[in-house]
Amino acid sequence: MSNKKYYWLKLKEDFFEEDAIAWLEEQEKGKDYCLFYLKLCLKSLKSNGLLIRNVGSMLVPYDAKTLAKITNTDMDTVRVAMDILTKIGLIQILENGEIFITQLQNMVGSETKWAEKKRLQRQKKDNVPRLSGQCPIEKEIEKEIEKEIEQDTDKDNVVVNCFKYAQKVGVLLTPYHYQELVSYIEDGVDDNLIIRAIDIAVGSGNRNFNYIKGIINNWLSSNIKTLLEAEDHKRKFKKSKSIGEKDGKYQDYAKHLDSKVEGGLSTEETIRAAAELGIEL
């Protein structure tokens, strides 16, 4: 059964009193700009504040004409609003043309269809007077429901934290990259491992998300999903490499001995020959 997810916009009671919004409303046609801004927020709810179109295999930025169409706003209002919203920092235009709603992270609520159903069931149950206490089975079921809802919320928070960290260190992300992060987390990849992949990519001077994906997928090919497993794998690799190098030295040493006199070497000569190859006996 599909477990569709619902998103909503959360506004604090003093939203229209915040400096940026209050100043925006003071402008001529300011209320139209505020409405346009809120519509952009709604359009970007599922993509964590990013707006860009996927046309075939290309990512195409929204132009004023398209924004006017999807928000039902006249073109002139869109042009002026985009300019103002950018100047006051409510939106950013990223390098590849994406529109990023900077404050959306603090304005999003979400809930899966399953969680909504269970929440409504609990509300309904709470409104019904009980003649007796819950039986043990009912209590266990309710605990499981609460646990599932908490896990779902935790996953959302983990993805958002990874996304924010990537943006903080200069990785350019799209809504589709966000969904790929969701998939990694749902597949059991630890968020600390994702952040390590981001650090490795940035440390090598590559801020491309596909490069980060390559690192993660390389770990997954070895069934590595946690930072501890990655570090353990690295240690084992270094150890095997060291053994391989040591074996190579002994092979060179054996050839070296074969080149010596047929009667063999004395103990001192053997040690001296090994030392020439950097081998301690």
PDB file of C-alpha atoms in Angstrom:
ATOM      1  CA  MET A   1       0.000   0.000   0.000  1.00  0.00           C
ATOM      2  CA  SER A   2       1.259   3.460  -0.909  1.00  0.00           C
ATOM      3  CA  ASN A   3       2.265   5.611   2.040  1.00  0.00           C
ATOM      4  CA  LYS A   4       1.864   9.038   0.493  1.00  0.00           C
ATOM      5  CA  LYS A   5       3.406  11.959   2.316  1.00  0.00           C
ATOM      6  CA  TYR A   6       1.659  15.286   2.913  1.00  0.00           C
ATOM      7  CA  TYR A   7       3.373  18.629   3.452  1.00  0.00           C
ATOM      8  CA  TRP A   8       2.090  21.914   4.790  1.00  0.00           C
ATOM      9  CA  LEU A   9       3.351  25.415   5.385  1.00  0.00           C
ATOM     10  CA  LYS A  10       3.751  26.492   9.006  1.00  0.00           C
ATOM     11  CA  LEU A  11       3.613  30.219   9.728  1.00  0.00           C
ATOM     12  CA  LYS A  12       4.391  31.655  13.142  1.00  0.00           C
ATOM     13  CA  GLU A  13       1.792  34.007  14.559  1.00  0.00           C
ATOM     14  CA  ASP A  14       4.195  36.926  14.108  1.00  0.00           C
ATOM     15  CA  PHE A  15       5.140  35.967  10.538  1.00  0.00           C
ATOM     16  CA  PHE A  16       3.824  39.240   9.068  1.00  0.00           C
ATOM     17  CA  GLU A  17       5.608  41.204  11.784  1.00  0.00           C
ATOM     18  CA  GLU A  18       9.072  39.902  10.872  1.00  0.00           C
ATOM     19  CA  ASP A  19      11.305  42.634   9.473  1.00  0.00           C
ATOM     20  CA  ALA A  20      11.616  41.304   5.929  1.00  0.00           C
ATOM     21  CA  ILE A  21       7.921  40.493   5.529  1.00  0.00           C
ATOM     22  CA  ALA A  22       6.761  43.724   7.187  1.00  0.00           C
ATOM     23  CA  TRP A  23       9.021  45.769   4.896  1.00  0.00           C
ATOM     24  CA  LEU A  24       7.826  43.790   1.870  1.00  0.00           C
ATOM     25  CA  GLU A  25       4.193  44.572   2.666  1.00  0.00           C
ATOM     26  CA  GLU A  26       5.001  48.271   2.954  1.00  0.00           C
ATOM     27  CA  GLN A  27       6.001  48.406  -0.703  1.00  0.00           C
ATOM     28  CA  GLU A  28       3.619  49.338  -3.468  1.00  0.00           C
ATOM     29  CA  LYS A  29       1.844  46.080  -4.370  1.00  0.00           C
ATOM     30  CA  GLY A  30       3.564  44.636  -1.300  1.00  0.00           C
ATOM     31  CA  LYS A  31       0.648  42.346  -0.460  1.00  0.00           C
ATOM     32  CA  ASP A  32       0.881  40.870  -3.971  1.00  0.00           C
ATOM     33  CA  TYR A  33       4.597  40.222  -3.421  1.00  0.00           C
ATOM     34  CA  CYS A  34       3.857  38.488  -0.097  1.00  0.00           C
ATOM     35  CA  LEU A  35       1.228  36.287  -1.731  1.00  0.00           C
ATOM     36  CA  PHE A  36       3.633  35.431  -4.549  1.00  0.00           C
ATOM     37  CA  TYR A  37       6.320  34.539  -1.983  1.00  0.00           C
ATOM     38  CA  LEU A  38       3.955  32.240  -0.081  1.00  0.00           C
ATOM     39  CA  LYS A  39       2.972  30.532  -3.331  1.00  0.00           C
ATOM     40  CA  LEU A  40       6.648  29.886  -4.079  1.00  0.00           C
ATOM     41  CA  CYS A  41       6.999  28.411  -0.596  1.00  0.00           C
ATOM     42  CA  LEU A  42       4.104  26.045  -1.255  1.00  0.00           C
ATOM     43  CA  LYS A  43       5.494  25.035  -4.645  1.00  0.00           C
ATOM     44  CA  SER A  44       8.827  24.098  -3.075  1.00  0.00           C
ATOM     45  CA  LEU A  45       7.534  22.235   0.005  1.00  0.00           C
ATOM     46  CA  LYS A  46       8.356  18.741  -1.281  1.00  0.00           C
ATOM     47  CA  SER A  47      11.774  19.748  -2.578  1.00  0.00           C
ATOM     48  CA  ASN A  48      13.048  21.379   0.595  1.00  0.00           C
ATOM     49  CA  GLY A  49      12.901  24.925  -0.731  1.00  0.00           C
ATOM     50  CA  LEU A  50      14.368  24.350  -4.189  1.00  0.00           C
ATOM     51  CA  LEU A  51      12.579  25.196  -7.429  1.00  0.00           C
ATOM     52  CA  ILE A  52      13.820  23.953 -10.793  1.00  0.00           C
ATOM     53  CA  ARG A  53      12.223  22.063 -13.671  1.00  0.00           C
ATOM     54  CA  ASN A  54      13.296  18.644 -14.910  1.00  0.00           C
ATOM     55  CA  VAL A  55      12.857  18.629 -18.695  1.00  0.00           C
ATOM     56  CA  GLY A  56      13.957  15.232 -19.993  1.00  0.00           C
ATOM     57  CA  SER A  57      17.539  14.849 -18.826  1.00  0.00           C
ATOM     58  CA  MET A  58      18.027  18.596 -18.376  1.00  0.00           C
ATOM     59  CA  LEU A  59      17.494  20.841 -15.369  1.00  0.00           C
ATOM     60  CA  VAL A  60      15.816  24.016 -16.618  1.00  0.00           C
ATOM     61  CA  PRO A  61      15.472  27.097 -14.367  1.00  0.00           C
ATOM     62  CA  TYR A  62      12.074  28.739 -14.000  1.00  0.00           C
ATOM     63  CA  ASP A  63      11.737  31.937 -16.010  1.00  0.00           C
ATOM     64  CA  ALA A  64       9.370  34.801 -15.177  1.00  0.00           C
ATOM     65  CA  LYS A  65       6.736  33.546 -17.627  1.00  0.00           C
ATOM     66  CA  THR A  66       6.603  30.090 -16.049  1.00  0.00           C
ATOM     67  CA  LEU A  67       6.583  31.493 -12.505  1.00  0.00           C
ATOM     68  CA  ALA A  68       3.697  33.764 -13.479  1.00  0.00           C
ATOM     69  CA  LYS A  69       1.791  30.767 -14.798  1.00  0.00           C
ATOM     70  CA  ILE A  70       2.321  28.386 -11.868  1.00  0.00           C
ATOM     71  CA  THR A  71       1.525  31.068  -9.265  1.00  0.00           C
ATOM     72  CA  ASN A  72      -1.269  32.776 -11.205  1.00  0.00           C
ATOM     73  CA  THR A  73       0.534  36.116 -10.905  1.00  0.00           C
ATOM     74  CA  ASP A  74       0.979  38.784 -13.578  1.00  0.00           C
ATOM     75  CA  MET A  75       4.397  38.980 -15.215  1.00  0.00           C
ATOM     76  CA  ASP A  76       5.365  42.457 -13.987  1.00  0.00           C
ATOM     77  CA  THR A  77       4.598  41.510 -10.391  1.00  0.00           C
ATOM     78  CA  VAL A  78       6.727  38.375 -10.755  1.00  0.00           C
ATOM     79  CA  ARG A  79       9.730  40.301 -12.108  1.00  0.00           C
ATOM     80  CA  VAL A  80       9.622  42.970  -9.399  1.00  0.00           C
ATOM     81  CA  ALA A  81       8.890  40.458  -6.621  1.00  0.00           C
ATOM     82  CA  MET A  82      11.788  38.186  -7.631  1.00  0.00           C
ATOM     83  CA  ASP A  83      14.161  41.147  -7.627  1.00  0.00           C
ATOM     84  CA  ILE A  84      12.993  42.347  -4.203  1.00  0.00           C
ATOM     85  CA  LEU A  85      12.874  38.894  -2.617  1.00  0.00           C
ATOM     86  CA  THR A  86      16.440  38.254  -3.795  1.00  0.00           C
ATOM     87  CA  LYS A  87      17.714  41.569  -2.456  1.00  0.00           C
ATOM     88  CA  ILE A  88      16.220  41.031   1.012  1.00  0.00           C
ATOM     89  CA  GLY A  89      17.498  37.448   1.191  1.00  0.00           C
ATOM     90  CA  LEU A  90      14.204  35.548   1.196  1.00  0.00           C
ATOM     91  CA  ILE A  91      15.253  33.726  -1.969  1.00  0.00           C
ATOM     92  CA  GLN A  92      18.584  32.945  -3.603  1.00  0.00           C
ATOM     93  CA  ILE A  93      19.307  32.186  -7.238  1.00  0.00           C
ATOM     94  CA  LEU A  94      21.869  29.386  -7.234  1.00  0.00           C
ATOM     95  CA  GLU A  95      24.643  28.909  -9.772  1.00  0.00           C
ATOM     96  CA  ASN A  96      22.631  26.588 -12.027  1.00  0.00           C
ATOM     97  CA  GLY A  97      19.524  28.791 -11.899  1.00  0.00           C
ATOM     98  CA  GLU A  98      17.665  27.075  -9.085  1.00  0.00           C
ATOM     99  CA  ILE A  99      15.444  29.212  -6.895  1.00  0.00           C
ATOM    100  CA  PHE A 100      16.117  28.503  -3.235  1.00  0.00           C
ATOM    101  CA  ILE A 101      13.654  29.648  -0.549  1.00  0.00           C
ATOM    102  CA  THR A 102      16.077  30.382   2.283  1.00  0.00           C
ATOM    103  CA  GLN A 103      13.620  30.299   5.199  1.00  0.00           C
ATOM    104  CA  LEU A 104      11.562  27.291   4.133  1.00  0.00           C
ATOM    105  CA  GLN A 105      13.373  24.841   6.400  1.00  0.00           C
ATOM    106  CA  ASN A 106      11.681  26.514   9.369  1.00  0.00           C
ATOM    107  CA  MET A 107       8.261  26.602   7.711  1.00  0.00           C
ATOM    108  CA  VAL A 108       7.628  22.996   6.690  1.00  0.00           C
ATOM    109  CA  GLY A 109       5.431  20.403   8.350  1.00  0.00           C
ATOM    110  CA  SER A 110       5.029  16.877   6.974  1.00  0.00           C
ATOM    111  CA  GLU A 111       3.241  13.657   7.730  1.00  0.00           C
ATOM    112  CA  THR A 112       2.808  10.341   5.939  1.00  0.00           C
ATOM    113  CA  LYS A 113      -0.664   9.058   5.113  1.00  0.00           C
ATOM    114  CA  TRP A 114      -0.117   6.203   7.549  1.00  0.00           C
ATOM    115  CA  ALA A 115       0.873   8.570  10.363  1.00  0.00           C
ATOM    116  CA  GLU A 116      -2.154  10.761   9.648  1.00  0.00           C
ATOM    117  CA  LYS A 117      -4.438   7.749   9.849  1.00  0.00           C
ATOM    118  CA  LYS A 118      -2.984   6.632  13.166  1.00  0.00           C
ATOM    119  CA  ARG A 119      -3.126  10.165  14.560  1.00  0.00           C
ATOM    120  CA  LEU A 120      -6.814  10.437  13.677  1.00  0.00           C
ATOM    121  CA  GLN A 121      -7.422   7.008  15.202  1.00  0.00           C
ATOM    122  CA  ARG A 122      -5.798   8.143  18.439  1.00  0.00           C
ATOM    123  CA  GLN A 123      -7.842  11.348  18.479  1.00  0.00           C
ATOM    124  CA  LYS A 124     -11.028   9.409  17.917  1.00  0.00           C
ATOM    125  CA  LYS A 125     -10.082   6.934  20.627  1.00  0.00           C
ATOM    126  CA  ASP A 126      -9.257   9.725  23.055  1.00  0.00           C
ATOM    127  CA  ASN A 127     -12.731  11.206  22.584  1.00  0.00           C
ATOM    128  CA  VAL A 128     -14.471   7.968  23.525  1.00  0.00           C
ATOM    129  CA  PRO A 129     -15.045   7.337  27.290  1.00  0.00           C
ATOM    130  CA  ARG A 130     -13.503   4.066  28.430  1.00  0.00           C
ATOM    131  CA  LEU A 131     -15.155   1.648  30.808  1.00  0.00           C
ATOM    132  CA  SER A 132     -11.949  -0.163  31.522  1.00  0.00           C
ATOM    133  CA  GLY A 133      -8.201   0.146  30.992  1.00  0.00           C
ATOM    134  CA  GLN A 134      -6.426  -0.928  27.840  1.00  0.00           C
ATOM    135  CA  CYS A 135      -5.596  -4.554  27.414  1.00  0.00           C
ATOM    136  CA  PRO A 136      -1.888  -5.429  27.025  1.00  0.00           C
ATOM    137  CA  ILE A 137      -2.234  -5.967  23.249  1.00  0.00           C
ATOM    138  CA  GLU A 138      -3.788  -2.512  22.750  1.00  0.00           C
ATOM    139  CA  LYS A 139      -0.950  -0.921  24.708  1.00  0.00           C
ATOM    140  CA  GLU A 140       1.687  -2.713  22.640  1.00  0.00           C
ATOM    141  CA  ILE A 141       0.008  -1.672  19.373  1.00  0.00           C
ATOM    142  CA  GLU A 142      -0.134   1.943  20.516  1.00  0.00           C
ATOM    143  CA  LYS A 143       3.558   1.844  21.454  1.00  0.00           C
ATOM    144  CA  GLU A 144       4.427   0.499  18.016  1.00  0.00           C
ATOM    145  CA  ILE A 145       2.394   3.268  16.357  1.00  0.00           C
ATOM    146  CA  GLU A 146       4.201   5.946  18.362  1.00  0.00           C
ATOM    147  CA  LYS A 147       7.559   4.348  17.562  1.00  0.00           C
ATOM    148  CA  GLU A 148       6.841   4.284  13.805  1.00  0.00           C
ATOM    149  CA  ILE A 149       5.780   7.948  13.789  1.00  0.00           C
ATOM    150  CA  GLU A 150       8.921   8.990  15.690  1.00  0.00           C
ATOM    151  CA  GLN A 151      11.130   7.030  13.276  1.00  0.00           C
ATOM    152  CA  ASP A 152       9.442   8.684  10.288  1.00  0.00           C
ATOM    153  CA  THR A 153      10.049  12.134  11.795  1.00  0.00           C
ATOM    154  CA  ASP A 154      13.659  11.253  12.636  1.00  0.00           C
ATOM    155  CA  LYS A 155      14.319  10.236   9.015  1.00  0.00           C
ATOM    156  CA  ASP A 156      13.008  13.578   7.790  1.00  0.00           C
ATOM    157  CA  ASN A 157      15.275  15.445  10.200  1.00  0.00           C
ATOM    158  CA  VAL A 158      18.308  13.368   9.189  1.00  0.00           C
ATOM    159  CA  VAL A 159      17.779  14.096   5.480  1.00  0.00           C
ATOM    160  CA  VAL A 160      17.322  17.817   6.142  1.00  0.00           C
ATOM    161  CA  ASN A 161      20.529  17.901   8.212  1.00  0.00           C
ATOM    162  CA  CYS A 162      22.517  16.200   5.430  1.00  0.00           C
ATOM    163  CA  PHE A 163      21.037  18.567   2.858  1.00  0.00           C
ATOM    164  CA  LYS A 164      21.852  21.637   4.954  1.00  0.00           C
ATOM    165  CA  TYR A 165      25.399  20.430   5.583  1.00  0.00           C
ATOM    166  CA  ALA A 166      26.010  19.887   1.871  1.00  0.00           C
ATOM    167  CA  GLN A 167      24.734  23.381   1.095  1.00  0.00           C
ATOM    168  CA  LYS A 168      26.858  24.846   3.872  1.00  0.00           C
ATOM    169  CA  VAL A 169      30.062  23.462   2.359  1.00  0.00           C
ATOM    170  CA  GLY A 170      29.137  24.652  -1.126  1.00  0.00           C
ATOM    171  CA  VAL A 171      27.626  21.559  -2.773  1.00  0.00           C
ATOM    172  CA  LEU A 172      25.035  22.541  -5.377  1.00  0.00           C
ATOM    173  CA  LEU A 173      21.870  20.507  -4.862  1.00  0.00           C
ATOM    174  CA  THR A 174      18.550  20.154  -6.653  1.00  0.00           C
ATOM    175  CA  PRO A 175      15.184  18.779  -5.488  1.00  0.00           C
ATOM    176  CA  TYR A 176      16.142  15.496  -7.142  1.00  0.00           C
ATOM    177  CA  HIS A 177      19.328  15.273  -5.110  1.00  0.00           C
ATOM    178  CA  TYR A 178      17.191  15.726  -1.986  1.00  0.00           C
ATOM    179  CA  GLN A 179      15.060  12.748  -3.022  1.00  0.00           C
ATOM    180  CA  GLU A 180      18.215  10.720  -3.600  1.00  0.00           C
ATOM    181  CA  LEU A 181      19.318  11.517  -0.060  1.00  0.00           C
ATOM    182  CA  VAL A 182      15.904  10.326   1.140  1.00  0.00           C
ATOM    183  CA  SER A 183      16.433   7.046  -0.743  1.00  0.00           C
ATOM    184  CA  TYR A 184      19.862   6.518   0.824  1.00  0.00           C
ATOM    185  CA  ILE A 185      18.483   7.070   4.339  1.00  0.00           C
ATOM    186  CA  GLU A 186      15.523   4.774   3.677  1.00  0.00           C
ATOM    187  CA  ASP A 187      17.971   2.115   2.444  1.00  0.00           C
ATOM    188  CA  GLY A 188      19.728   2.252   5.804  1.00  0.00           C
ATOM    189  CA  VAL A 189      22.719   4.436   4.940  1.00  0.00           C
ATOM    190  CA  ASP A 190      23.904   6.269   8.059  1.00  0.00           C
ATOM    191  CA  ASP A 191      23.791  10.075   7.862  1.00  0.00           C
ATOM    192  CA  ASN A 192      27.345  10.280   9.229  1.00  0.00           C
ATOM    193  CA  LEU A 193      28.514   8.196   6.268  1.00  0.00           C
ATOM    194  CA  ILE A 194      26.799  10.604   3.854  1.00  0.00           C
ATOM    195  CA  ILE A 195      28.481  13.556   5.561  1.00  0.00           C
ATOM    196  CA  ARG A 196      31.852  11.773   5.328  1.00  0.00           C
ATOM    197  CA  ALA A 197      31.286  11.315   1.581  1.00  0.00           C
ATOM    198  CA  ILE A 198      30.530  15.039   1.296  1.00  0.00           C
ATOM    199  CA  ASP A 199      33.716  15.879   3.208  1.00  0.00           C
ATOM    200  CA  ILE A 200      35.811  13.607   0.968  1.00  0.00           C
ATOM    201  CA  ALA A 201      34.355  15.188  -2.176  1.00  0.00           C
ATOM    202  CA  VAL A 202      34.817  18.753  -0.951  1.00  0.00           C
ATOM    203  CA  GLY A 203      38.312  17.936   0.316  1.00  0.00           C
ATOM    204  CA  SER A 204      39.254  16.799  -3.192  1.00  0.00           C
ATOM    205  CA  GLY A 205      37.886  20.039  -4.635  1.00  0.00           C
ATOM    206  CA  ASN A 206      34.812  18.395  -6.170  1.00  0.00           C
ATOM    207  CA  ARG A 207      31.430  19.769  -5.094  1.00  0.00           C
ATOM    208  CA  ASN A 208      29.404  17.808  -7.626  1.00  0.00           C
ATOM    209  CA  PHE A 209      26.664  15.648  -6.096  1.00  0.00           C
ATOM    210  CA  ASN A 210      27.281  12.871  -8.624  1.00  0.00           C
ATOM    211  CA  TYR A 211      30.824  12.594  -7.257  1.00  0.00           C
ATOM    212  CA  ILE A 212      29.378  12.235  -3.739  1.00  0.00           C
ATOM    213  CA  LYS A 213      26.959   9.593  -5.021  1.00  0.00           C
ATOM    214  CA  GLY A 214      29.879   7.707  -6.534  1.00  0.00           C
ATOM    215  CA  ILE A 215      31.610   7.566  -3.154  1.00  0.00           C
ATOM    216  CA  ILE A 216      28.455   6.363  -1.387  1.00  0.00           C
ATOM    217  CA  ASN A 217      27.638   3.801  -4.099  1.00  0.00           C
ATOM    218  CA  ASN A 218      31.197   2.487  -3.917  1.00  0.00           C
ATOM    219  CA  TRP A 219      30.692   1.857  -0.206  1.00  0.00           C
ATOM    220  CA  LEU A 220      27.317   0.248  -0.837  1.00  0.00           C
ATOM    221  CA  SER A 221      28.899  -2.140  -3.351  1.00  0.00           C
ATOM    222  CA  SER A 222      30.912  -3.447  -0.388  1.00  0.00           C
ATOM    223  CA  ASN A 223      27.770  -3.476   1.793  1.00  0.00           C
ATOM    224  CA  ILE A 224      29.049  -0.524   3.836  1.00  0.00           C
ATOM    225  CA  LYS A 225      26.287   1.609   5.337  1.00  0.00           C
ATOM    226  CA  THR A 226      27.804   3.135   8.463  1.00  0.00           C
ATOM    227  CA  LEU A 227      30.838   5.271   9.209  1.00  0.00           C
ATOM    228  CA  LEU A 228      32.212   2.550  11.503  1.00  0.00           C
ATOM    229  CA  GLU A 229      32.006  -0.014   8.690  1.00  0.00           C
ATOM    230  CA  ALA A 230      33.740   2.402   6.298  1.00  0.00           C
ATOM    231  CA  GLU A 231      36.591   3.012   8.730  1.00  0.00           C
ATOM    232  CA  ASP A 232      36.939  -0.720   9.399  1.00  0.00           C
ATOM    233  CA  HIS A 233      37.021  -1.394   5.659  1.00  0.00           C
ATOM    234  CA  LYS A 234      39.719   1.269   5.221  1.00  0.00           C
ATOM    235  CA  ARG A 235      41.850  -0.291   7.969  1.00  0.00           C
ATOM    236  CA  LYS A 236      41.561  -3.757   6.408  1.00  0.00           C
ATOM    237  CA  PHE A 237      42.456  -2.359   2.994  1.00  0.00           C
ATOM    238  CA  LYS A 238      45.579  -0.645   4.364  1.00  0.00           C
ATOM    239  CA  LYS A 239      46.563  -3.839   6.161  1.00  0.00           C
ATOM    240  CA  SER A 240      46.151  -6.002   3.048  1.00  0.00           C
ATOM    241  CA  LYS A 241      48.072  -3.444   0.999  1.00  0.00           C
ATOM    242  CA  SER A 242      50.889  -3.489   3.552  1.00  0.00           C
ATOM    243  CA  ILE A 243      51.014  -7.299   3.483  1.00  0.00           C
ATOM    244  CA  GLY A 244      51.068  -7.229  -0.309  1.00  0.00           C
ATOM    245  CA  GLU A 245      53.982  -4.819  -0.323  1.00  0.00           C
ATOM    246  CA  LYS A 246      55.799  -6.938   2.257  1.00  0.00           C
ATOM    247  CA  ASP A 247      55.227 -10.094   0.184  1.00  0.00           C
ATOM    248  CA  GLY A 248      56.636  -8.272  -2.816  1.00  0.00           C
ATOM    249  CA  LYS A 249      59.762  -7.362  -0.869  1.00  0.00           C
ATOM    250  CA  TYR A 250      60.275 -10.992   0.178  1.00  0.00           C
ATOM    251  CA  GLN A 251      59.946 -12.110  -3.429  1.00  0.00           C
ATOM    252  CA  ASP A 252      62.608  -9.569  -4.379  1.00  0.00           C
ATOM    253  CA  TYR A 253      64.697 -10.840  -1.463  1.00  0.00           C
ATOM    254  CA  ALA A 254      64.371 -14.442  -2.679  1.00  0.00           C
ATOM    255  CA  LYS A 255      65.536 -13.439  -6.147  1.00  0.00           C
ATOM    256  CA  HIS A 256      68.390 -11.525  -4.537  1.00  0.00           C
ATOM    257  CA  LEU A 257      69.473 -14.654  -2.661  1.00  0.00           C
ATOM    258  CA  ASP A 258      69.312 -16.744  -5.829  1.00  0.00           C
ATOM    259  CA  SER A 259      71.846 -14.390  -7.373  1.00  0.00           C
ATOM    260  CA  LYS A 260      74.317 -15.123  -4.600  1.00  0.00           C
ATOM    261  CA  VAL A 261      76.854 -17.943  -4.509  1.00  0.00           C
ATOM    262  CA  GLU A 262      75.417 -21.436  -4.802  1.00  0.00           C
ATOM    263  CA  GLY A 263      76.797 -22.549  -1.502  1.00  0.00           C
ATOM    264  CA  GLY A 264      74.400 -20.224   0.360  1.00  0.00           C
ATOM    265  CA  LEU A 265      75.002 -17.287   2.674  1.00  0.00           C
ATOM    266  CA  SER A 266      76.149 -17.044   6.217  1.00  0.00           C
ATOM    267  CA  THR A 267      73.764 -15.634   8.818  1.00  0.00           C
ATOM    268  CA  GLU A 268      75.469 -12.255   8.698  1.00  0.00           C
ATOM    269  CA  GLU A 269      75.333 -12.177   4.894  1.00  0.00           C
ATOM    270  CA  THR A 270      71.643 -13.096   4.939  1.00  0.00           C
ATOM    271  CA  ILE A 271      70.809 -10.249   7.322  1.00  0.00           C
ATOM    272  CA  ARG A 272      72.905  -7.838   5.267  1.00  0.00           C
ATOM    273  CA  ALA A 273      71.187  -8.876   2.027  1.00  0.00           C
ATOM    274  CA  ALA A 274      67.754  -8.425   3.609  1.00  0.00           C
ATOM    275  CA  ALA A 275      68.714  -5.002   4.910  1.00  0.00           C
ATOM    276  CA  GLU A 276      69.562  -3.900   1.383  1.00  0.00           C
ATOM    277  CA  LEU A 277      65.870  -4.475   0.539  1.00  0.00           C
ATOM    278  CA  GLY A 278      64.622  -2.793   3.717  1.00  0.00           C
ATOM    279  CA  ILE A 279      63.573  -6.093   5.294  1.00  0.00           C
ATOM    280  CA  GLU A 280      64.278  -6.731   8.946  1.00  0.00           C
ATOM    281  CA  LEU A 281      65.009 -10.353   9.880  1.00  0.00           C
TER     282      LEU A 281
END
